[in-house]
mmCIF file of C-alpha atoms in Angstrom:
data_model
loop_
_atom_site.group_PDB
_atom_site.id
_atom_site.type_symbol
_atom_site.label_atom_id
_atom_site.label_comp_id
_atom_site.label_asym_id
_atom_site.label_seq_id
_atom_site.Cartn_x
_atom_site.Cartn_y
_atom_site.Cartn_z
ATOM 1 C CA MET L 1 -17.981 -174.886 -161.339
ATOM 2 C CA SER L 2 -18.603 -172.087 -158.858
ATOM 3 C CA ARG L 3 -14.869 -171.269 -158.611
ATOM 4 C CA LEU L 4 -14.519 -171.259 -162.385
ATOM 5 C CA ASN L 5 -17.424 -168.869 -162.651
ATOM 6 C CA GLU L 6 -15.847 -166.649 -160.003
ATOM 7 C CA LEU L 7 -12.523 -166.611 -161.855
ATOM 8 C CA ARG L 8 -14.304 -165.865 -165.127
ATOM 9 C CA MET L 9 -15.927 -162.795 -163.544
ATOM 10 C CA ILE L 10 -12.611 -161.675 -162.025
ATOM 11 C CA ALA L 11 -10.927 -162.047 -165.417
ATOM 12 C CA ARG L 12 -13.651 -159.978 -167.087
ATOM 13 C CA VAL L 13 -13.264 -157.186 -164.529
ATOM 14 C CA ALA L 14 -9.481 -157.262 -164.989
ATOM 15 C CA GLN L 15 -9.855 -157.074 -168.766
ATOM 16 C CA MET L 16 -12.163 -154.057 -168.524
ATOM 17 C CA TYR L 17 -9.786 -152.280 -166.147
ATOM 18 C CA TYR L 18 -6.322 -153.122 -167.529
ATOM 19 C CA VAL L 19 -7.000 -153.708 -171.243
ATOM 20 C CA GLU L 20 -10.023 -151.530 -171.973
ATOM 21 C CA LYS L 21 -8.790 -148.824 -169.549
ATOM 22 C CA GLN L 22 -12.197 -148.330 -167.932
ATOM 23 C CA ARG L 23 -12.468 -146.681 -164.522
ATOM 24 C CA GLN L 24 -13.537 -148.788 -161.552
ATOM 25 C CA ALA L 25 -16.685 -146.688 -161.126
ATOM 26 C CA ASP L 26 -17.693 -147.334 -164.752
ATOM 27 C CA ILE L 27 -17.031 -151.072 -164.425
ATOM 28 C CA ALA L 28 -19.188 -151.202 -161.291
ATOM 29 C CA LYS L 29 -22.006 -149.386 -163.054
ATOM 30 C CA HIS L 30 -21.788 -151.609 -166.141
ATOM 31 C CA LEU L 31 -21.770 -154.888 -164.197
ATOM 32 C CA ARG L 32 -24.237 -153.703 -161.537
ATOM 33 C CA MET L 33 -21.928 -154.236 -158.600
ATOM 34 C CA SER L 34 -20.325 -151.997 -155.972
ATOM 35 C CA GLN L 35 -16.994 -150.263 -156.617
ATOM 36 C CA ALA L 36 -15.642 -151.997 -153.507
ATOM 37 C CA THR L 37 -16.409 -155.361 -155.139
ATOM 38 C CA VAL L 38 -14.586 -154.289 -158.310
ATOM 39 C CA SER L 39 -11.577 -153.287 -156.218
ATOM 40 C CA ARG L 40 -11.581 -156.639 -154.381
ATOM 41 C CA MET L 41 -11.779 -158.509 -157.704
ATOM 42 C CA LEU L 42 -8.802 -156.595 -159.104
ATOM 43 C CA LYS L 43 -6.792 -157.503 -156.035
ATOM 44 C CA LYS L 44 -7.907 -161.116 -156.391
ATOM 45 C CA ALA L 45 -6.851 -161.048 -160.062
ATOM 46 C CA GLN L 46 -3.289 -160.420 -158.955
ATOM 47 C CA GLU L 47 -3.415 -163.054 -156.213
ATOM 48 C CA GLU L 48 -4.688 -165.657 -158.717
ATOM 49 C CA GLN L 49 -2.068 -164.527 -161.259
ATOM 50 C CA ILE L 50 -4.790 -163.680 -163.756
ATOM 51 C CA VAL L 51 -3.002 -160.339 -163.911
ATOM 52 C CA ARG L 52 0.797 -160.404 -163.855
ATOM 53 C CA THR L 53 3.007 -157.347 -163.767
ATOM 54 C CA THR L 54 6.081 -157.354 -165.978
ATOM 55 C CA VAL L 55 8.628 -154.549 -166.010
ATOM 56 C CA VAL L 56 10.748 -154.472 -169.164
ATOM 57 C CA ALA L 57 13.940 -152.516 -168.526
ATOM 58 C CA PRO L 58 14.688 -150.093 -171.380
ATOM 59 C CA SER L 59 17.810 -150.670 -173.448
ATOM 60 C CA GLY L 60 20.805 -148.997 -171.821
ATOM 61 C CA THR L 61 19.560 -149.509 -168.275
ATOM 62 C CA TYR L 62 20.785 -152.193 -165.874
ATOM 63 C CA ALA L 63 18.033 -153.259 -163.503
ATOM 64 C CA GLU L 64 19.772 -156.508 -162.513
ATOM 65 C CA LEU L 65 23.032 -154.775 -161.616
ATOM 66 C CA GLU L 66 21.114 -152.132 -159.645
ATOM 67 C CA ALA L 67 19.142 -154.810 -157.774
ATOM 68 C CA GLY L 68 22.393 -156.661 -157.051
ATOM 69 C CA LEU L 69 24.016 -153.551 -155.578
ATOM 70 C CA ARG L 70 20.941 -152.779 -153.451
ATOM 71 C CA GLU L 71 20.802 -156.314 -152.091
ATOM 72 C CA ARG L 72 24.503 -156.902 -151.492
ATOM 73 C CA PHE L 73 25.371 -153.546 -149.963
ATOM 74 C CA GLY L 74 22.100 -152.578 -148.294
ATOM 75 C CA LEU L 75 21.509 -149.510 -150.453
ATOM 76 C CA SER L 76 18.085 -147.920 -150.703
ATOM 77 C CA GLU L 77 18.727 -147.209 -154.389
ATOM 78 C CA ALA L 78 21.451 -147.728 -156.991
ATOM 79 C CA ILE L 79 21.802 -146.149 -160.418
ATOM 80 C CA VAL L 80 24.003 -147.905 -162.969
ATOM 81 C CA VAL L 81 24.727 -145.895 -166.092
ATOM 82 C CA GLU L 82 25.492 -146.955 -169.637
ATOM 83 C CA CYS L 83 29.043 -146.180 -170.725
ATOM 84 C CA SER L 84 30.709 -147.179 -173.975
ATOM 85 C CA GLU L 85 34.170 -147.501 -172.473
ATOM 86 C CA ASP L 86 35.765 -148.103 -169.091
ATOM 87 C CA ARG L 87 37.514 -144.723 -169.056
ATOM 88 C CA ASP L 88 37.385 -142.075 -166.305
ATOM 89 C CA GLY L 89 36.373 -139.069 -168.407
ATOM 90 C CA ALA L 90 33.475 -140.804 -170.117
ATOM 91 C CA ILE L 91 32.355 -142.439 -166.880
ATOM 92 C CA MET L 92 32.307 -139.159 -164.933
ATOM 93 C CA ALA L 93 30.206 -137.513 -167.635
ATOM 94 C CA ARG L 94 27.561 -140.274 -167.635
ATOM 95 C CA ILE L 95 27.437 -140.441 -163.832
ATOM 96 C CA GLY L 96 27.070 -136.664 -163.655
ATOM 97 C CA GLU L 97 24.141 -136.703 -166.084
ATOM 98 C CA ALA L 98 22.303 -139.442 -164.175
ATOM 99 C CA ALA L 99 22.918 -137.820 -160.789
ATOM 100 C CA ALA L 100 21.624 -134.470 -162.089
ATOM 101 C CA HIS L 101 18.387 -136.067 -163.283
ATOM 102 C CA PHE L 102 17.935 -137.922 -160.001
ATOM 103 C CA LEU L 103 18.475 -134.753 -157.964
ATOM 104 C CA GLU L 104 16.007 -132.794 -160.093
ATOM 105 C CA ALA L 105 13.390 -135.545 -159.707
ATOM 106 C CA THR L 106 13.755 -136.125 -155.956
ATOM 107 C CA LEU L 107 14.741 -132.770 -154.424
ATOM 108 C CA GLN L 108 12.453 -131.945 -151.505
ATOM 109 C CA PRO L 109 11.272 -128.427 -150.587
ATOM 110 C CA ASP L 110 13.586 -126.722 -148.071
ATOM 111 C CA GLU L 111 16.216 -129.436 -148.523
ATOM 112 C CA ILE L 112 19.593 -128.638 -146.960
ATOM 113 C CA ILE L 113 22.182 -130.026 -149.360
ATOM 114 C CA GLY L 114 25.728 -130.826 -148.296
ATOM 115 C CA VAL L 115 28.231 -131.029 -151.138
ATOM 116 C CA SER L 116 31.887 -132.009 -151.244
ATOM 117 C CA SER L 117 33.213 -129.406 -153.651
ATOM 118 C CA TRP L 118 36.529 -130.983 -154.727
ATOM 119 C CA SER L 119 34.917 -133.719 -156.862
ATOM 120 C CA GLU L 120 35.123 -133.662 -160.651
ATOM 121 C CA THR L 121 32.148 -136.025 -160.888
ATOM 122 C CA ILE L 122 29.993 -133.723 -158.755
ATOM 123 C CA LEU L 123 31.129 -130.847 -160.979
ATOM 124 C CA ARG L 124 29.791 -132.821 -163.979
ATOM 125 C CA MET L 125 26.501 -133.279 -162.116
ATOM 126 C CA VAL L 126 26.150 -129.546 -161.518
ATOM 127 C CA ASP L 127 26.930 -128.902 -165.200
ATOM 128 C CA ASN L 128 23.844 -130.972 -166.115
ATOM 129 C CA ILE L 129 21.287 -129.561 -163.651
ATOM 130 C CA HIS L 130 18.527 -127.346 -165.029
ATOM 131 C CA PRO L 131 17.312 -124.350 -162.997
ATOM 132 C CA MET L 132 14.527 -125.570 -160.720
ATOM 133 C CA LYS L 133 11.211 -123.778 -160.602
ATOM 134 C CA SER L 134 9.702 -125.864 -157.807
ATOM 135 C CA GLY L 135 10.886 -128.011 -154.886
ATOM 136 C CA LYS L 136 13.586 -125.491 -154.094
ATOM 137 C CA ALA L 137 16.290 -126.217 -151.545
ATOM 138 C CA LYS L 138 17.008 -124.023 -148.527
ATOM 139 C CA TYR L 139 20.804 -124.139 -148.247
ATOM 140 C CA VAL L 140 23.721 -125.665 -150.130
ATOM 141 C CA VAL L 141 26.494 -126.273 -147.611
ATOM 142 C CA GLN L 142 30.131 -126.873 -148.554
ATOM 143 C CA THR L 143 31.281 -129.881 -146.512
ATOM 144 C CA LEU L 144 35.051 -129.762 -147.172
ATOM 145 C CA GLY L 145 37.257 -126.705 -146.927
ATOM 146 C CA GLY L 146 37.395 -124.915 -150.246
ATOM 147 C CA MET L 147 40.458 -122.738 -150.028
ATOM 148 C CA GLY L 148 43.685 -123.699 -151.727
ATOM 149 C CA ASP L 149 45.373 -122.724 -154.972
ATOM 150 C CA PRO L 150 43.398 -119.624 -156.053
ATOM 151 C CA ALA L 151 43.319 -120.811 -159.675
ATOM 152 C CA VAL L 152 41.542 -124.016 -158.665
ATOM 153 C CA GLN L 153 39.692 -122.682 -155.635
ATOM 154 C CA THR L 154 37.383 -120.796 -157.979
ATOM 155 C CA HIS L 155 36.063 -124.124 -159.297
ATOM 156 C CA ALA L 156 35.182 -125.368 -155.813
ATOM 157 C CA ASN L 157 33.427 -122.159 -154.834
ATOM 158 C CA GLN L 158 31.610 -121.991 -158.153
ATOM 159 C CA LEU L 159 30.433 -125.582 -157.774
ATOM 160 C CA THR L 160 28.767 -124.728 -154.459
ATOM 161 C CA THR L 161 27.360 -121.381 -155.533
ATOM 162 C CA ARG L 162 26.116 -122.691 -158.893
ATOM 163 C CA LEU L 163 24.345 -125.615 -157.249
ATOM 164 C CA ALA L 164 22.747 -123.170 -154.825
ATOM 165 C CA ARG L 165 21.593 -120.916 -157.641
ATOM 166 C CA LEU L 166 20.200 -123.821 -159.695
ATOM 167 C CA THR L 167 18.250 -125.195 -156.719
ATOM 168 C CA GLY L 168 17.067 -121.800 -155.488
ATOM 169 C CA ALA L 169 19.087 -122.138 -152.289
ATOM 170 C CA GLU L 170 21.424 -119.965 -150.242
ATOM 171 C CA ALA L 171 25.091 -120.980 -150.475
ATOM 172 C CA HIS L 172 27.170 -121.492 -147.327
ATOM 173 C CA LEU L 173 30.858 -121.679 -148.262
ATOM 174 C CA LEU L 174 33.447 -123.216 -145.954
ATOM 175 C CA SER L 175 36.068 -120.450 -146.051
ATOM 176 C CA ALA L 176 39.011 -122.502 -144.859
ATOM 177 C CA PRO L 177 41.518 -124.883 -146.460
ATOM 178 C CA GLY L 178 40.509 -128.515 -146.724
ATOM 179 C CA VAL L 179 43.782 -129.441 -145.024
ATOM 180 C CA ALA L 180 45.291 -127.229 -142.311
ATOM 181 C CA GLN L 181 49.060 -127.112 -141.877
ATOM 182 C CA SER L 182 48.785 -128.549 -138.382
ATOM 183 C CA ARG L 183 46.278 -129.511 -135.700
ATOM 184 C CA GLU L 184 46.938 -126.188 -133.981
ATOM 185 C CA ALA L 185 46.333 -124.254 -137.219
ATOM 186 C CA LYS L 186 43.049 -126.093 -137.662
ATOM 187 C CA LEU L 187 41.901 -125.063 -134.172
ATOM 188 C CA VAL L 188 42.640 -121.429 -134.997
ATOM 189 C CA LEU L 189 40.685 -121.665 -138.262
ATOM 190 C CA LEU L 190 37.735 -123.278 -136.481
ATOM 191 C CA GLY L 191 37.551 -120.185 -134.309
ATOM 192 C CA ASP L 192 36.545 -118.080 -137.301
ATOM 193 C CA PRO L 193 32.816 -117.242 -136.932
ATOM 194 C CA TYR L 194 32.102 -117.774 -140.658
ATOM 195 C CA VAL L 195 33.776 -121.180 -140.664
ATOM 196 C CA ARG L 196 31.903 -122.106 -137.495
ATOM 197 C CA GLU L 197 28.583 -120.942 -138.954
ATOM 198 C CA THR L 198 28.938 -123.245 -141.972
ATOM 199 C CA MET L 199 30.142 -126.234 -139.937
ATOM 200 C CA ASP L 200 27.236 -125.811 -137.508
ATOM 201 C CA LEU L 201 24.952 -126.585 -140.462
ATOM 202 C CA PHE L 202 26.488 -130.061 -140.926
ATOM 203 C CA SER L 203 24.054 -131.566 -138.412
ATOM 204 C CA LYS L 204 21.102 -130.058 -140.315
ATOM 205 C CA ILE L 205 21.991 -131.451 -143.754
ATOM 206 C CA THR L 206 19.194 -133.625 -145.184
ATOM 207 C CA LEU L 207 20.902 -134.625 -148.435
ATOM 208 C CA ALA L 208 24.658 -135.072 -148.868
ATOM 209 C CA ILE L 209 26.311 -135.524 -152.255
ATOM 210 C CA VAL L 210 29.822 -136.952 -152.084
ATOM 211 C CA GLY L 211 32.532 -138.195 -154.363
ATOM 212 C CA ILE L 212 34.545 -141.298 -153.496
ATOM 213 C CA GLY L 213 38.290 -141.110 -153.976
ATOM 214 C CA ALA L 214 41.115 -143.591 -154.190
ATOM 215 C CA ILE L 215 44.126 -142.905 -151.974
ATOM 216 C CA GLU L 216 45.785 -141.168 -154.908
ATOM 217 C CA PRO L 217 44.038 -137.764 -155.108
ATOM 218 C CA SER L 218 42.035 -136.701 -158.156
ATOM 219 C CA SER L 219 43.667 -134.226 -160.520
ATOM 220 C CA MET L 220 41.290 -131.483 -159.351
ATOM 221 C CA LEU L 221 42.097 -132.089 -155.691
ATOM 222 C CA ALA L 222 45.811 -132.402 -156.419
ATOM 223 C CA ARG L 223 45.822 -129.047 -158.235
ATOM 224 C CA SER L 224 44.023 -127.404 -155.313
ATOM 225 C CA GLY L 225 46.842 -128.023 -152.869
ATOM 226 C CA ASN L 226 44.385 -129.613 -150.405
ATOM 227 C CA VAL L 227 46.287 -132.867 -150.319
ATOM 228 C CA PHE L 228 48.669 -134.787 -148.114
ATOM 229 C CA SER L 229 52.245 -135.643 -149.075
ATOM 230 C CA SER L 230 53.140 -138.931 -150.750
ATOM 231 C CA ARG L 231 54.738 -140.097 -147.496
ATOM 232 C CA GLU L 232 51.597 -139.265 -145.529
ATOM 233 C CA LEU L 233 49.388 -141.088 -148.044
ATOM 234 C CA SER L 234 51.765 -144.049 -147.906
ATOM 235 C CA ASP L 235 51.158 -144.179 -144.145
ATOM 236 C CA VAL L 236 47.399 -144.283 -144.821
ATOM 237 C CA THR L 237 47.896 -147.198 -147.220
ATOM 238 C CA ASP L 238 50.097 -148.994 -144.673
ATOM 239 C CA ALA L 239 47.262 -148.577 -142.149
ATOM 240 C CA GLY L 240 44.904 -150.365 -144.556
ATOM 241 C CA GLY L 241 43.321 -147.362 -146.244
ATOM 242 C CA VAL L 242 41.724 -147.954 -149.653
ATOM 243 C CA GLY L 243 39.832 -144.709 -150.259
ATOM 244 C CA ASP L 244 38.306 -141.556 -148.897
ATOM 245 C CA ILE L 245 35.189 -139.444 -148.786
ATOM 246 C CA SER L 246 36.125 -135.778 -148.372
ATOM 247 C CA LEU L 247 39.647 -136.745 -147.171
ATOM 248 C CA ARG L 248 38.255 -139.041 -144.467
ATOM 249 C CA PHE L 249 39.985 -142.362 -145.125
ATOM 250 C CA PHE L 250 38.578 -145.871 -144.649
ATOM 251 C CA ASP L 251 39.748 -149.449 -145.158
ATOM 252 C CA SER L 252 38.305 -152.277 -147.266
ATOM 253 C CA SER L 253 35.817 -153.115 -144.499
ATOM 254 C CA GLY L 254 34.599 -149.535 -144.395
ATOM 255 C CA ASP L 255 36.143 -148.818 -141.007
ATOM 256 C CA PRO L 256 37.729 -145.361 -140.547
ATOM 257 C CA VAL L 257 41.508 -145.239 -140.805
ATOM 258 C CA ARG L 258 42.644 -143.099 -137.881
ATOM 259 C CA THR L 259 45.894 -141.224 -138.460
ATOM 260 C CA PRO L 260 47.167 -137.816 -137.331
ATOM 261 C CA LEU L 261 46.082 -136.518 -140.754
ATOM 262 C CA ASP L 262 42.465 -136.714 -139.613
ATOM 263 C CA GLU L 263 43.117 -133.933 -137.134
ATOM 264 C CA ARG L 264 44.105 -131.545 -139.937
ATOM 265 C CA VAL L 265 41.051 -131.968 -142.181
ATOM 266 C CA ILE L 266 38.467 -129.179 -142.043
ATOM 267 C CA GLY L 267 35.233 -130.728 -143.148
ATOM 268 C CA MET L 268 32.542 -133.249 -142.425
ATOM 269 C CA SER L 269 33.538 -136.497 -140.700
ATOM 270 C CA LEU L 270 32.295 -139.966 -141.683
ATOM 271 C CA GLU L 271 30.404 -140.116 -138.399
ATOM 272 C CA GLU L 272 28.602 -136.865 -139.188
ATOM 273 C CA LEU L 273 27.902 -138.126 -142.700
ATOM 274 C CA SER L 274 26.342 -141.340 -141.366
ATOM 275 C CA ASN L 275 23.738 -139.246 -139.528
ATOM 276 C CA VAL L 276 22.488 -137.589 -142.739
ATOM 277 C CA GLU L 277 19.110 -138.853 -143.938
ATOM 278 C CA ARG L 278 20.160 -139.325 -147.588
ATOM 279 C CA VAL L 279 23.747 -139.661 -148.813
ATOM 280 C CA ILE L 280 24.421 -140.028 -152.533
ATOM 281 C CA GLY L 281 27.833 -141.284 -153.651
ATOM 282 C CA LEU L 282 29.031 -140.566 -157.186
ATOM 283 C CA ALA L 283 31.965 -142.640 -158.415
ATOM 284 C CA GLY L 284 33.098 -145.134 -161.008
ATOM 285 C CA GLY L 285 36.119 -146.470 -162.835
ATOM 286 C CA GLN L 286 38.716 -149.203 -162.450
ATOM 287 C CA SER L 287 41.009 -147.122 -160.232
ATOM 288 C CA LYS L 288 38.221 -146.396 -157.755
ATOM 289 C CA THR L 289 36.593 -149.826 -157.515
ATOM 290 C CA GLU L 290 38.249 -150.823 -154.229
ATOM 291 C CA ALA L 291 37.541 -147.403 -152.750
ATOM 292 C CA ILE L 292 33.865 -147.636 -153.743
ATOM 293 C CA ARG L 293 33.611 -151.102 -152.216
ATOM 294 C CA GLY L 294 35.083 -149.799 -148.962
ATOM 295 C CA ALA L 295 32.679 -146.848 -148.960
ATOM 296 C CA LEU L 296 29.761 -149.226 -149.461
ATOM 297 C CA GLN L 297 30.973 -151.340 -146.554
ATOM 298 C CA ALA L 298 31.166 -148.220 -144.361
ATOM 299 C CA GLY L 299 27.383 -147.972 -144.389
ATOM 300 C CA VAL L 300 27.273 -144.208 -144.950
ATOM 301 C CA LEU L 301 25.833 -144.314 -148.473
ATOM 302 C CA ASP L 302 22.120 -144.615 -149.201
ATOM 303 C CA LEU L 303 22.442 -144.361 -152.955
ATOM 304 C CA LEU L 304 25.294 -145.049 -155.365
ATOM 305 C CA VAL L 305 25.549 -143.735 -158.920
ATOM 306 C CA THR L 306 28.159 -145.690 -160.847
ATOM 307 C CA ASP L 307 28.863 -147.205 -164.267
ATOM 308 C CA LYS L 308 28.085 -150.677 -165.592
ATOM 309 C CA PHE L 309 31.724 -151.806 -165.604
ATOM 310 C CA THR L 310 32.305 -150.836 -161.978
ATOM 311 C CA ALA L 311 28.966 -152.290 -160.872
ATOM 312 C CA ALA L 312 29.883 -155.621 -162.437
ATOM 313 C CA ARG L 313 33.277 -155.602 -160.693
ATOM 314 C CA LEU L 314 31.687 -154.787 -157.331
ATOM 315 C CA LEU L 315 29.234 -157.666 -157.647
ATOM 316 C CA ARG L 316 31.788 -160.095 -159.045
ATOM 317 C CA ASN L 317 34.382 -159.529 -156.337
ATOM 318 C CA GLY L 318 32.394 -157.904 -153.523
ATOM 319 C CA PRO L 319 31.870 -159.485 -150.111
ATOM 320 C CA GLU L 320 28.904 -161.728 -149.651
ATOM 321 C CA SER L 321 26.032 -160.200 -147.709
#
């Protein structure tokens, strides 16, 4: 009977703490025992399963899909958003909203944010961020060249500068095209002190926010002029490429696809990205599923924000861990 009496006392302490919402100090005083004993009993209540913790996921959230993505692809976190239809526009909007909330909630003081500015999904994220009064960032660094068609270039520059303003940071624009005309032209552009100053910050970035693209460029990137020709992209596909992050291509296993095109890109490399402490990938949709899977296999992402349809496809067809 001694064990039963012990369990009865543990259950009473648990009831006072969890149900009656009494403080441990008050429980100790009431039962004439030390607070350390109360604490030990509460721990014992969990071990004996007298107290069981149940988390009920709110409607419209997908805890099982998120857990599946974390486990299968080794992510630290995954956010799967509700979306009424498997359509790019709607998906980008929902992903942008969720990413904005996550950034607001987790931004660290003096954070140095790297952002790939030719992503429509990241643009949706910035549209949903509220001005931050605390936890302000230090710099927002553009990680892919932003110059191109002047009519579209404005969007890329505004994305970087708006994110900087919203997070209380100083913007560092990459004043060069995302794609140089040749390797030699790239070397000349890298000699510019302002370009060099921004690229020198790549190694100091603590949080990178990237889009994930299919081989076919997004409409925003296509309009910018920072794209390769159809023949060049066909060569990437022939080499096994399935997608890109900031015009750095990779195959279905996540391995970089090395082509001469790589030598013309002015921006952060996948290797540099893999050294960043936190990398958040924003992407979803049927057309990007294989690209997202490849990016997950590359091991550069720490967190993925995607939609429920894409998450289900990734888990249904993804490689076994």
